[in-house]
Coordinates of C-alpha atoms in Angstrom, one line a residue:
Chain A
M1 CA -208.9 34.2 -70.1
I2 CA -208.0 32.6 -66.8
K3 CA -205.3 29.9 -67.3
E4 CA -206.3 26.6 -65.7
Y5 CA -202.8 26.1 -64.4
I6 CA -199.4 27.8 -64.5
K7 CA -196.3 26.3 -66.1
P8 CA -194.5 25.6 -62.8
E9 CA -197.5 23.5 -61.7
L10 CA -197.4 21.5 -64.9
M11 CA -193.6 20.9 -64.4
A12 CA -194.1 19.9 -60.8
C13 CA -196.7 17.3 -61.9
C14 CA -194.3 16.0 -64.6
G15 CA -191.8 15.4 -61.8
A16 CA -194.4 13.8 -59.6
R17 CA -195.4 11.3 -62.3
E18 CA -191.8 10.0 -62.5
I19 CA -192.0 8.9 -58.8
K20 CA -193.3 5.4 -58.1
N21 CA -195.0 4.2 -55.0
G22 CA -192.3 3.1 -52.5
D23 CA -189.5 5.1 -54.1
V24 CA -186.8 6.6 -51.8
V25 CA -186.4 10.2 -53.0
I26 CA -183.8 12.8 -52.1
V27 CA -185.4 16.3 -52.5
G28 CA -184.1 19.8 -52.6
T29 CA -186.4 22.8 -52.3
G30 CA -188.9 24.3 -54.8
F31 CA -189.9 22.0 -57.6
P32 CA -188.4 18.8 -56.2
T33 CA -190.3 19.1 -52.9
M34 CA -193.5 20.0 -54.6
S35 CA -193.2 17.1 -57.1
A36 CA -192.4 14.6 -54.5
N37 CA -195.2 15.7 -52.3
I38 CA -197.7 15.7 -55.2
A39 CA -196.7 12.1 -55.8
K40 CA -197.0 11.2 -52.1
H41 CA -200.5 12.7 -51.9
T42 CA -201.7 11.0 -55.1
H43 CA -200.3 7.8 -56.6
A44 CA -197.3 7.2 -54.4
P45 CA -198.3 7.4 -50.7
E46 CA -195.5 5.1 -49.7
A47 CA -192.7 7.3 -51.3
M48 CA -190.1 8.2 -48.7
L49 CA -188.7 11.7 -48.9
M50 CA -185.4 12.9 -47.4
Q51 CA -183.2 16.0 -47.4
E52 CA -179.4 15.7 -47.7
S53 CA -179.0 17.9 -44.6
G54 CA -180.0 14.8 -42.5
V55 CA -183.9 14.7 -42.4
I56 CA -186.0 11.6 -43.2
D57 CA -189.8 11.8 -43.7
A58 CA -190.2 15.4 -42.6
D59 CA -193.7 16.8 -41.9
P60 CA -193.2 20.5 -42.5
K61 CA -196.0 23.0 -41.7
R62 CA -194.8 25.6 -44.2
P63 CA -193.0 25.1 -47.5
A64 CA -189.3 24.5 -46.8
L65 CA -187.2 27.3 -48.2
S66 CA -184.0 25.4 -48.0
V67 CA -182.9 21.8 -47.3
G68 CA -181.8 23.1 -43.9
D69 CA -185.1 24.9 -43.1
P70 CA -186.1 24.6 -39.4
C71 CA -189.6 23.5 -40.4
L72 CA -188.2 20.2 -41.5
N73 CA -187.2 19.3 -37.9
P74 CA -190.5 18.8 -35.9
G75 CA -192.3 15.7 -37.0
A76 CA -189.5 13.9 -38.9
A77 CA -188.9 10.2 -38.6
M78 CA -185.2 10.6 -38.2
I79 CA -182.7 13.5 -38.2
G80 CA -179.0 12.9 -38.6
G81 CA -176.6 14.7 -40.8
L82 CA -174.9 14.5 -44.2
V83 CA -173.2 11.2 -43.4
E84 CA -176.5 9.5 -42.6
I85 CA -178.1 10.7 -45.8
M86 CA -175.4 11.0 -48.4
G87 CA -173.3 8.2 -47.0
M88 CA -175.6 5.6 -45.3
T89 CA -178.4 6.1 -47.7
L90 CA -177.3 7.5 -51.1
Q91 CA -173.8 6.0 -51.3
A92 CA -175.2 2.8 -49.9
G93 CA -177.3 2.5 -53.0
R94 CA -180.7 3.0 -51.3
V95 CA -181.9 6.1 -53.2
D96 CA -184.3 5.6 -56.2
V97 CA -184.9 9.2 -57.3
G98 CA -182.9 12.4 -57.1
F99 CA -184.0 15.8 -58.3
L100 CA -181.5 18.3 -59.7
S101 CA -181.6 21.6 -61.5
G102 CA -178.7 23.2 -63.4
S103 CA -177.6 26.5 -64.8
Q104 CA -176.5 24.5 -67.8
V105 CA -177.6 21.0 -68.9
D106 CA -176.4 19.2 -72.0
K107 CA -177.7 16.5 -74.3
Y108 CA -176.2 13.7 -72.2
G109 CA -177.8 15.1 -69.1
N110 CA -174.5 16.4 -67.7
I111 CA -175.1 19.3 -65.4
N112 CA -173.0 22.4 -64.7
T113 CA -173.4 24.3 -61.4
T114 CA -169.8 25.3 -61.1
V115 CA -168.7 27.9 -63.6
I116 CA -169.7 29.6 -66.8
G117 CA -166.7 30.1 -69.0
D118 CA -163.1 29.1 -68.1
Y119 CA -162.7 27.4 -64.7
H120 CA -159.6 29.4 -63.7
S121 CA -160.9 32.8 -64.9
P122 CA -164.6 32.4 -64.7
K123 CA -167.1 34.6 -66.5
S124 CA -169.6 33.6 -63.8
R125 CA -168.8 31.6 -60.8
L126 CA -171.7 29.4 -59.6
P127 CA -172.1 27.7 -56.2
G128 CA -170.5 24.3 -56.9
S129 CA -171.7 20.8 -56.5
G130 CA -173.2 20.7 -53.0
G131 CA -175.1 17.4 -53.1
A132 CA -175.7 17.4 -56.8
N133 CA -172.7 15.4 -57.9
P134 CA -173.3 12.5 -55.5
I135 CA -177.0 12.5 -56.2
G136 CA -176.5 12.4 -60.0
S137 CA -173.8 9.8 -59.6
L138 CA -175.6 7.4 -57.3
A139 CA -179.4 7.8 -57.5
K140 CA -181.0 5.2 -59.7
R141 CA -183.0 7.8 -61.6
T142 CA -182.2 11.5 -61.7
L143 CA -184.8 14.0 -62.7
I144 CA -183.4 17.3 -64.1
I145 CA -185.3 20.6 -64.1
A146 CA -184.1 23.2 -66.6
L147 CA -185.2 26.3 -68.5
H148 CA -185.6 25.5 -72.1
D149 CA -183.4 27.9 -74.1
K150 CA -180.1 27.8 -76.0
R151 CA -178.2 29.3 -73.0
R152 CA -179.4 26.8 -70.4
L153 CA -179.4 23.8 -72.6
A154 CA -176.1 23.0 -74.3
E155 CA -174.5 20.6 -76.7
R156 CA -171.8 20.3 -74.1
V157 CA -171.7 22.0 -70.6
D158 CA -168.7 24.2 -69.8
F159 CA -168.0 22.1 -66.7
I160 CA -169.4 18.7 -65.7
T161 CA -170.2 19.2 -62.1
T162 CA -172.7 16.3 -62.1
P163 CA -172.3 13.5 -64.5
G164 CA -175.2 12.5 -66.8
Y165 CA -174.2 10.0 -69.4
I166 CA -170.9 11.9 -69.8
D167 CA -169.7 11.2 -73.4
G168 CA -172.5 8.8 -74.2
P169 CA -173.2 5.0 -74.0
G170 CA -170.9 3.1 -71.6
T171 CA -169.0 6.2 -70.2
R172 CA -170.6 6.1 -66.7
E173 CA -169.7 2.4 -66.3
K174 CA -166.2 3.0 -67.6
C175 CA -165.6 5.8 -65.0
G176 CA -166.7 3.4 -62.2
L177 CA -170.2 4.8 -61.5
P178 CA -172.7 2.1 -60.3
P179 CA -174.7 0.3 -63.0
N180 CA -178.4 1.3 -63.5
T181 CA -178.0 4.9 -62.4
G182 CA -178.3 8.1 -64.4
P183 CA -180.7 10.8 -65.6
A184 CA -184.2 9.7 -66.5
V185 CA -185.7 12.9 -67.8
I186 CA -185.1 16.6 -68.3
I187 CA -188.3 18.5 -67.4
T188 CA -188.2 22.0 -69.0
N189 CA -190.8 24.8 -69.3
K190 CA -191.5 23.6 -72.8
A191 CA -191.2 19.8 -72.8
V192 CA -190.2 16.5 -71.2
L193 CA -187.0 15.0 -72.7
G194 CA -186.3 11.4 -72.2
F195 CA -182.9 9.6 -72.8
D196 CA -182.5 7.2 -75.7
P197 CA -181.4 3.8 -74.3
E198 CA -179.0 3.2 -77.2
T199 CA -177.4 6.7 -77.7
K200 CA -178.0 8.1 -74.2
E201 CA -179.0 11.4 -75.9
A202 CA -181.9 13.4 -74.7
Y203 CA -184.9 13.3 -77.1
L204 CA -188.3 14.9 -77.1
Q205 CA -190.8 12.7 -75.3
T206 CA -193.7 15.1 -74.7
Y207 CA -194.3 18.7 -75.5
H208 CA -196.2 21.0 -73.1
P209 CA -199.7 21.9 -74.5
D210 CA -198.8 25.5 -75.4
C211 CA -195.6 24.6 -77.2
S212 CA -194.9 23.2 -80.7
I213 CA -192.3 20.7 -81.7
E214 CA -190.8 23.3 -84.1
E215 CA -190.5 25.8 -81.3
I216 CA -188.9 23.3 -79.0
K217 CA -186.4 22.1 -81.7
A218 CA -185.5 25.8 -82.4
N219 CA -184.7 26.4 -78.7
T220 CA -182.6 23.3 -78.3
P221 CA -178.9 23.7 -79.2
W222 CA -178.4 20.1 -80.5
D223 CA -180.3 18.3 -83.2
L224 CA -183.2 17.1 -81.0
K225 CA -184.6 13.8 -82.0
V226 CA -188.3 13.4 -81.6
S227 CA -190.0 10.2 -80.3
R228 CA -192.2 8.4 -82.7
Q229 CA -194.8 8.4 -79.9
V230 CA -194.4 12.1 -79.2
C231 CA -197.6 13.6 -77.7
P232 CA -198.6 16.6 -75.7
T233 CA -197.7 16.5 -72.0
A234 CA -200.8 15.5 -70.0
P235 CA -202.1 18.6 -68.2
P236 CA -202.4 18.5 -64.4
T237 CA -205.4 16.5 -63.2
A238 CA -208.0 18.1 -61.0
E239 CA -206.7 16.0 -58.1
E240 CA -203.1 17.1 -58.7
L241 CA -204.1 20.8 -58.7
R242 CA -206.2 20.3 -55.6
V243 CA -203.2 18.8 -53.8
I244 CA -200.9 21.7 -54.9
R245 CA -203.3 24.5 -54.1
E246 CA -205.2 23.3 -51.1
V247 CA -202.7 21.0 -49.3
L248 CA -199.1 21.8 -50.3
D249 CA -198.9 25.5 -51.3
P250 CA -201.9 27.5 -50.2
F251 CA -199.9 30.7 -50.5
R252 CA -199.0 30.0 -54.1
M253 CA -195.2 30.3 -53.6
I254 CA -194.8 28.2 -56.7
A255 CA -195.7 31.2 -58.7
I256 CA -192.3 32.7 -58.1
Y257 CA -190.9 30.3 -60.6
E258 CA -192.9 32.2 -63.3
K259 CA -190.7 35.2 -62.5
R260 CA -187.7 33.1 -62.9
G261 CA -188.7 32.3 -66.5
Y262 CA -190.7 29.1 -66.1
I263 CA -193.5 30.3 -68.4
Chain B
M1 CA -162.5 21.8 -15.9
N2 CA -164.4 25.1 -16.4
K3 CA -163.6 26.3 -20.0
I4 CA -166.2 29.1 -20.1
M5 CA -164.8 32.3 -21.5
N6 CA -166.0 35.2 -23.6
M7 CA -165.9 35.2 -27.4
K8 CA -162.9 37.6 -27.6
D9 CA -160.8 35.4 -25.4
A10 CA -161.9 32.2 -27.1
I11 CA -160.9 33.4 -30.5
S12 CA -157.7 35.2 -29.5
K13 CA -156.5 32.3 -27.4
H14 CA -157.4 29.4 -29.8
V15 CA -157.4 30.7 -33.4
K16 CA -154.5 32.3 -35.2
S17 CA -153.8 33.6 -38.7
G18 CA -153.0 30.8 -41.1
D19 CA -155.1 28.2 -39.2
F20 CA -157.3 25.6 -40.9
L21 CA -160.9 26.0 -39.5
F22 CA -163.9 23.8 -39.7
I23 CA -166.9 26.1 -39.1
G24 CA -170.1 24.1 -38.5
G25 CA -173.7 24.9 -39.4
Y26 CA -176.2 24.3 -42.1
I27 CA -178.3 27.5 -42.0
A28 CA -179.0 25.7 -38.7
R29 CA -176.6 26.7 -35.9
T30 CA -174.1 28.8 -37.9
P31 CA -171.5 30.2 -35.4
M32 CA -172.0 33.7 -36.7
A33 CA -171.0 35.5 -33.5
A34 CA -167.6 33.7 -33.6
I35 CA -167.2 34.6 -37.3
H36 CA -167.8 38.3 -36.5
E37 CA -165.1 38.1 -33.8
I38 CA -162.6 36.4 -36.2
I39 CA -163.2 39.3 -38.6
R40 CA -162.9 41.9 -35.9
Q41 CA -159.6 40.5 -34.6
G42 CA -158.2 40.8 -38.2
L43 CA -157.1 37.2 -38.6
K44 CA -155.6 36.5 -42.0
E45 CA -154.9 33.7 -44.4
L46 CA -157.4 31.2 -42.9
T47 CA -158.3 27.9 -44.6
I48 CA -162.0 27.3 -44.1
T49 CA -164.2 24.3 -44.7
R50 CA -167.7 22.9 -44.3
S51 CA -170.3 21.4 -46.7
N52 CA -172.9 23.8 -48.0
A53 CA -171.4 27.1 -47.1
A54 CA -173.6 30.2 -47.0
D55 CA -173.7 33.8 -46.0
D56 CA -171.1 33.3 -43.1
F57 CA -168.4 32.0 -45.5
D58 CA -169.3 34.7 -48.0
L59 CA -168.9 37.3 -45.3
M60 CA -165.4 36.0 -44.3
I61 CA -164.3 35.9 -48.0
G62 CA -165.6 39.5 -48.5
A63 CA -163.8 40.6 -45.3
G64 CA -160.5 39.3 -46.6
V65 CA -159.7 36.8 -43.8
V66 CA -159.7 33.7 -46.1
K67 CA -156.9 32.4 -48.2
R68 CA -158.2 28.9 -49.0
F69 CA -161.5 27.2 -49.0
I70 CA -162.1 23.5 -49.1
S71 CA -165.6 23.7 -50.6
T72 CA -168.6 21.8 -51.8
F73 CA -170.9 24.8 -52.4
L74 CA -171.5 28.4 -51.5
S75 CA -174.6 30.3 -52.1
L76 CA -177.1 32.6 -50.3
G77 CA -179.8 30.0 -50.7
L78 CA -183.1 31.8 -51.4
Y79 CA -181.1 34.9 -52.3
G80 CA -179.0 33.4 -55.0
L81 CA -175.2 33.4 -55.6
G82 CA -172.7 34.5 -52.9
R83 CA -171.7 38.0 -54.0
C84 CA -168.3 38.2 -52.2
Y85 CA -167.4 34.7 -53.3
R86 CA -168.1 35.7 -56.9
R87 CA -166.2 38.9 -56.7
S88 CA -163.2 37.1 -55.2
L89 CA -163.1 34.4 -57.9
E90 CA -164.2 36.5 -60.9
K91 CA -162.5 39.8 -60.1
G92 CA -160.0 39.1 -57.3
I93 CA -161.8 41.5 -54.8
P94 CA -160.5 41.8 -52.1
H95 CA -158.2 39.0 -53.3
K96 CA -158.7 35.7 -55.2
I97 CA -159.1 32.8 -52.8
E98 CA -157.9 29.3 -53.7
V99 CA -160.7 26.8 -53.8
E100 CA -160.4 23.0 -53.6
E101 CA -163.7 21.5 -54.6
Y102 CA -165.5 18.4 -53.3
T103 CA -169.1 17.5 -52.7
N104 CA -171.6 17.0 -49.9
L105 CA -170.8 13.3 -49.9
S106 CA -167.0 13.4 -50.2
L107 CA -166.3 16.3 -47.8
P108 CA -168.3 14.8 -44.9
M109 CA -166.6 11.5 -45.5
M110 CA -163.2 13.2 -45.4
L111 CA -164.1 14.8 -42.1
M112 CA -165.5 11.5 -40.8
A113 CA -162.2 9.8 -41.7
G114 CA -160.3 12.5 -39.9
S115 CA -162.5 12.1 -36.9
M116 CA -161.6 8.4 -36.7
G117 CA -157.9 8.8 -37.3
M118 CA -158.1 7.1 -40.7
P119 CA -155.6 8.3 -43.4
F120 CA -158.1 8.4 -46.3
V121 CA -161.5 7.1 -47.3
A122 CA -163.0 5.6 -50.4
V123 CA -166.0 7.5 -52.0
K124 CA -168.2 6.7 -54.9
D125 CA -169.0 10.2 -56.2
M126 CA -167.1 12.6 -58.4
L127 CA -166.2 9.9 -60.9
G128 CA -166.5 11.0 -64.5
S129 CA -167.0 14.6 -63.5
D130 CA -164.7 17.6 -64.1
L131 CA -164.3 17.9 -60.3
L132 CA -161.6 15.3 -60.8
K133 CA -160.0 17.4 -63.5
V134 CA -159.4 20.5 -61.4
R135 CA -156.8 20.6 -58.6
S136 CA -155.9 23.5 -56.5
F137 CA -153.6 23.8 -53.4
M138 CA -154.0 20.2 -52.4
G139 CA -152.4 19.2 -55.7
E140 CA -151.9 15.5 -56.2
N141 CA -153.3 14.9 -52.8
K142 CA -156.8 16.1 -53.7
Y143 CA -157.6 12.5 -54.5
K144 CA -156.0 9.2 -55.8
M145 CA -157.5 6.6 -58.1
I146 CA -156.5 3.1 -57.3
A147 CA -157.5 -0.4 -58.4
S148 CA -159.3 -1.8 -55.4
P149 CA -157.0 -4.3 -53.6
F150 CA -160.0 -6.5 -53.0
D151 CA -161.5 -6.8 -56.5
G152 CA -159.5 -4.6 -58.8
S153 CA -162.4 -2.2 -59.5
P154 CA -161.5 1.5 -60.0
T155 CA -161.7 3.2 -56.6
L156 CA -161.5 6.8 -55.6
L157 CA -159.7 7.7 -52.4
V158 CA -159.9 11.1 -50.8
P159 CA -157.7 12.3 -47.9
A160 CA -158.8 12.6 -44.3
L161 CA -159.1 16.2 -43.0
N162 CA -157.9 17.3 -39.5
P163 CA -158.6 21.0 -39.2
D164 CA -156.7 22.9 -36.5
V165 CA -159.8 24.3 -34.9
A166 CA -163.5 23.5 -35.2
I167 CA -166.0 26.2 -34.2
I168 CA -169.6 25.0 -33.8
H169 CA -172.7 26.5 -32.3
V170 CA -175.0 24.3 -30.3
Q171 CA -178.1 24.6 -28.2
Q172 CA -176.5 23.7 -24.9
A173 CA -173.2 22.7 -23.3
D174 CA -171.8 22.4 -19.8
E175 CA -168.8 24.3 -18.5
E176 CA -166.5 21.5 -19.6
G177 CA -167.8 21.5 -23.2
N178 CA -170.1 18.5 -23.4
A179 CA -172.1 19.9 -26.4
Q180 CA -175.7 18.9 -27.2
I181 CA -177.7 19.5 -30.4
W182 CA -181.1 18.6 -31.7
G183 CA -182.3 19.0 -35.3
I184 CA -180.5 19.0 -38.6
G185 CA -176.9 18.0 -38.1
G186 CA -175.1 18.8 -41.5
D187 CA -171.5 17.8 -41.0
C188 CA -171.1 19.3 -37.5
K189 CA -170.4 16.1 -35.6
V190 CA -167.8 14.8 -37.9
G191 CA -166.2 18.2 -38.5
A192 CA -165.9 18.9 -34.7
N193 CA -164.5 15.5 -33.9
A194 CA -162.0 15.6 -36.8
S195 CA -160.5 18.9 -35.5
K196 CA -157.5 19.2 -33.1
K197 CA -159.3 21.7 -31.0
V198 CA -163.0 22.6 -30.6
I199 CA -164.6 25.9 -29.7
I200 CA -168.2 25.5 -28.6
T201 CA -170.5 28.4 -28.7
C202 CA -174.0 27.8 -27.3
E203 CA -177.4 29.3 -26.6
R204 CA -177.1 28.3 -23.0
I205 CA -174.8 26.8 -20.5
V206 CA -176.3 24.0 -18.5
S207 CA -175.1 21.9 -15.6
R208 CA -173.4 18.6 -16.0
E209 CA -176.5 17.1 -14.5
V210 CA -178.7 18.4 -17.3
I211 CA -176.3 16.9 -19.9
G212 CA -176.4 13.6 -18.0
K213 CA -180.3 13.5 -18.1
D214 CA -180.1 13.0 -21.9
P215 CA -176.5 12.2 -22.9
S216 CA -177.5 10.7 -26.3
R217 CA -177.8 14.3 -27.6
T218 CA -174.1 15.1 -27.0
I219 CA -172.1 15.3 -30.2
V220 CA -168.7 16.3 -28.8
P221 CA -167.4 15.1 -25.5
G222 CA -166.1 17.8 -23.2
F223 CA -162.5 16.5 -23.1
K224 CA -162.0 17.4 -26.8
V225 CA -163.2 21.0 -26.2
A226 CA -160.9 23.9 -25.6
A227 CA -163.4 26.7 -24.9
V228 CA -167.1 27.2 -24.2
V229 CA -168.8 30.5 -25.0
E230 CA -172.4 31.3 -24.0
E231 CA -173.7 33.4 -26.9
P232 CA -177.5 33.6 -27.1
F233 CA -178.7 34.4 -30.6
G234 CA -175.2 33.4 -31.7
A235 CA -176.3 31.9 -35.0
H236 CA -178.4 34.9 -36.3
P237 CA -179.4 35.3 -39.1
G238 CA -179.3 31.5 -39.2
Y239 CA -181.5 29.6 -36.8
T240 CA -181.2 27.4 -33.8
P241 CA -184.0 24.8 -33.3
G242 CA -186.0 25.5 -30.3
F243 CA -184.6 29.0 -29.9
Y244 CA -185.2 31.1 -33.0
D245 CA -186.1 30.9 -36.7
V246 CA -184.2 32.0 -39.8
D247 CA -184.2 35.7 -40.3
F248 CA -185.2 35.9 -43.9
S249 CA -185.4 39.8 -43.9
F250 CA -181.8 40.0 -42.7
G251 CA -180.8 37.5 -45.4
Y252 CA -182.3 39.9 -47.9
L253 CA -180.5 42.8 -46.3
Y254 CA -177.2 41.0 -46.6
Q255 CA -177.8 40.2 -50.3
Q256 CA -178.8 43.7 -51.1
A257 CA -175.8 45.1 -49.3
S258 CA -173.3 42.7 -50.7
N259 CA -174.4 43.4 -54.3
T260 CA -171.7 46.1 -54.3
V261 CA -168.2 46.4 -52.7
E262 CA -169.3 49.7 -51.1
G263 CA -172.6 48.2 -49.8
F264 CA -170.7 45.2 -48.4
Q265 CA -168.1 47.5 -46.6
A266 CA -170.9 49.5 -45.1
F267 CA -172.6 46.3 -43.9
L268 CA -169.3 45.0 -42.4
Q269 CA -168.8 48.3 -40.6
E270 CA -172.4 48.5 -39.3
W271 CA -172.8 44.9 -38.2
V272 CA -169.3 43.6 -37.5
L273 CA -166.4 46.0 -37.2
G274 CA -168.3 48.8 -35.5
I275 CA -169.9 46.4 -33.0
E276 CA -168.2 45.4 -29.8
D277 CA -169.7 42.0 -29.2
R278 CA -172.9 40.0 -29.5
T279 CA -174.6 42.0 -26.8
A280 CA -174.0 45.2 -28.8
Y281 CA -175.1 43.3 -31.9
L282 CA -178.4 42.5 -30.3
D283 CA -178.8 46.1 -29.1
H284 CA -178.1 47.3 -32.6
Y285 CA -180.6 44.8 -34.1
V286 CA -183.4 45.9 -31.7
K287 CA -182.6 49.6 -32.3
R288 CA -182.6 49.1 -36.1
F289 CA -185.6 46.8 -36.5
G290 CA -187.5 47.1 -33.2
Y291 CA -188.1 44.7 -30.4
A292 CA -191.2 43.2 -32.2
A293 CA -189.0 42.1 -35.1
F294 CA -186.6 40.5 -32.7
K295 CA -189.4 38.9 -30.7
K296 CA -191.0 37.5 -33.8
L297 CA -187.9 35.4 -34.5
N298 CA -188.1 33.6 -31.2
A299 CA -189.2 30.0 -31.5
K300 CA -192.5 28.7 -30.1
F301 CA -192.3 25.8 -27.7
D302 CA -193.3 22.3 -28.6
Y303 CA -191.5 20.0 -26.2
S304 CA -190.6 16.5 -26.9
Y305 CA -191.5 13.8 -24.4
P306 CA -188.9 13.3 -21.7
V307 CA -187.1 10.0 -22.1
S308 CA -185.9 7.8 -19.3
Y309 CA -182.4 6.3 -19.1
A310 CA -183.2 4.4 -15.9
Y311 CA -182.6 0.7 -15.7

C-alpha cells in the first residue's frame, strides 16, 4: 500500500498549524523551515521568517541546509548578523514563534543540547546552546520537535540548555524570564503534546493516526496525562501536501528524517 | 599604509601562542586558510571564540592548538557532531580543552560591548538554565546577577570581550584594510571591532577608490587593521557570497576522516601540514578532485543594482 504521506510531512504540518498569520518566526533548518513555509503558503501568508545568522524574509531557491546557507542571501529583505536578529529582534521581544529540537526534552519542555551524562566527564558531548537558549527564553511560543522514546523524552533532562517551564509553574518568572513566553507544544513522531496551563506539564493533545494512546504512554517516561478532548492528529490536507511536494521540496529532502527515526 | 602581506607573515607577525583569537565566519567566510597557517606554525594554547563554531574550530581542537574555547555551539552542521571536539571533551584527545559556554545572543552582545569599550552588558537569556550553573576558566567573572539599579528587577550581566587578534575573511579589502562584506554577517563585525588587532583575509584586493564607491559595505575601517592577505578561495570548504558555494562533499570528507584519530591525522597531513600555502592547497584540490569539481563551486553572477552616493 502506498502511504498517503510520510511522518516528517505530518510533523511539519503540525508545526505549520501553530503559526498564525502575521507571526514573526525564527527558523532553523529542516522541519522548522518546512513548517514555517507551509504556513506561509497556506493560512499565514503574512508570517515573517528569519534566521539567527542575520537574514530576514529570505527567498531561497533551494532548501537551506543550514541557517548560514548561501541560498538565503539573494532575495532577502534584510541581512545583518546575530546582533540584528538575536538582539534587535528576539531580545527586543519581537519574535512570536521559535522552533527548537533537542537531543533530550523533559516534561516541562526543558531542552538539553549540551551533554548526556555528567557535565564535567560527559558520556556524550553535544554541540551546546547556539541560538536555542535565547530562542526558548525569549520567543513568545516555542515549538519543540523531538523523537518520541524514553531516551529522547525524559522526566528531567541531564542539563537544561534551554529553559522550558524549568521546575513548573512560576519558575520562569522567578528566574527573570519575560512573561508570556515558553514552550507551546512538543511535536513528536507519535503525537502532539501541549502544556497544561496550571501544572505546566506536557500532556497528550493529539495522537498521530497510526499511534495509539497506550503506545504513546508506554514510550513516555513520565505519567503522561491525556486531554479530555484527545483526538487523532489531523492528517496533512491536499493543499499542505501540494505545497510541500510541488513548491517547497520537489527533491523530497524531507524523507531523510525517516532515516533519522521520524517514522 | 600598505599592509598587504602573505599569510605566513601575517600569522607569524601578529599571532602568538597563548593569544585570545576571534575567528569570524558563519559557514560564510570562514578564514580557513589562516587557520591552516596557524596550525602549520605550531601555535599553542590559544583561546578561541565565535558564535556557532564549525569544522574550522573542530580542526584546531583536533590539531591541539587550542587551550580554551569561549563557545556557544560547535557542530559539523549537516554532518552532525564535531568529532575532535567530542574526543577532546570526552576522552582528552589530544588534550581536554576548557570550555566557557554562552549563547548566540550573549556572546555577540559581549563582543559588541567589547567593540564599544563598554565593561559589560545586560542580556536576557540564560536565566533559569544550567548554563548559569557551570563556570570554567572565567570563574566568577563568567557573569554576575544584580538587581537592576533602575527598577530592582533581576538582571544578568556578562563581561565585554576584547580578543588580542581577530581574523576575518571578507570579499574585498584595500591595501590599508578597509574591509567589505555582503551577505550573512554572523558576529563578524562586532568580533573584529572588539579585537585589539585585526587580520583581514580577502578574496580580492581592490583600490581605495572601489571601497569609496560603496563605503556602506565596509565593516572594519582600515586604521584598525594590522595585516591584509589576499587569499582567493580562502574560506573553502565554507563559502563566500558571490565567489563560491559551500563544498558539501568536502564537508563529508572531513566528517568521515575525523571519525577516527588516525583518519583525522591523515587529513591534517594531507590538507594542512603537508601543504605549503593556499596555492598549493588549490593545486592539491584540483589534482585530487579535478578541475570540474573546483569549477562547479564557483558562484554564478547575479549583480545587484549599482547605488549612487552622489548629492
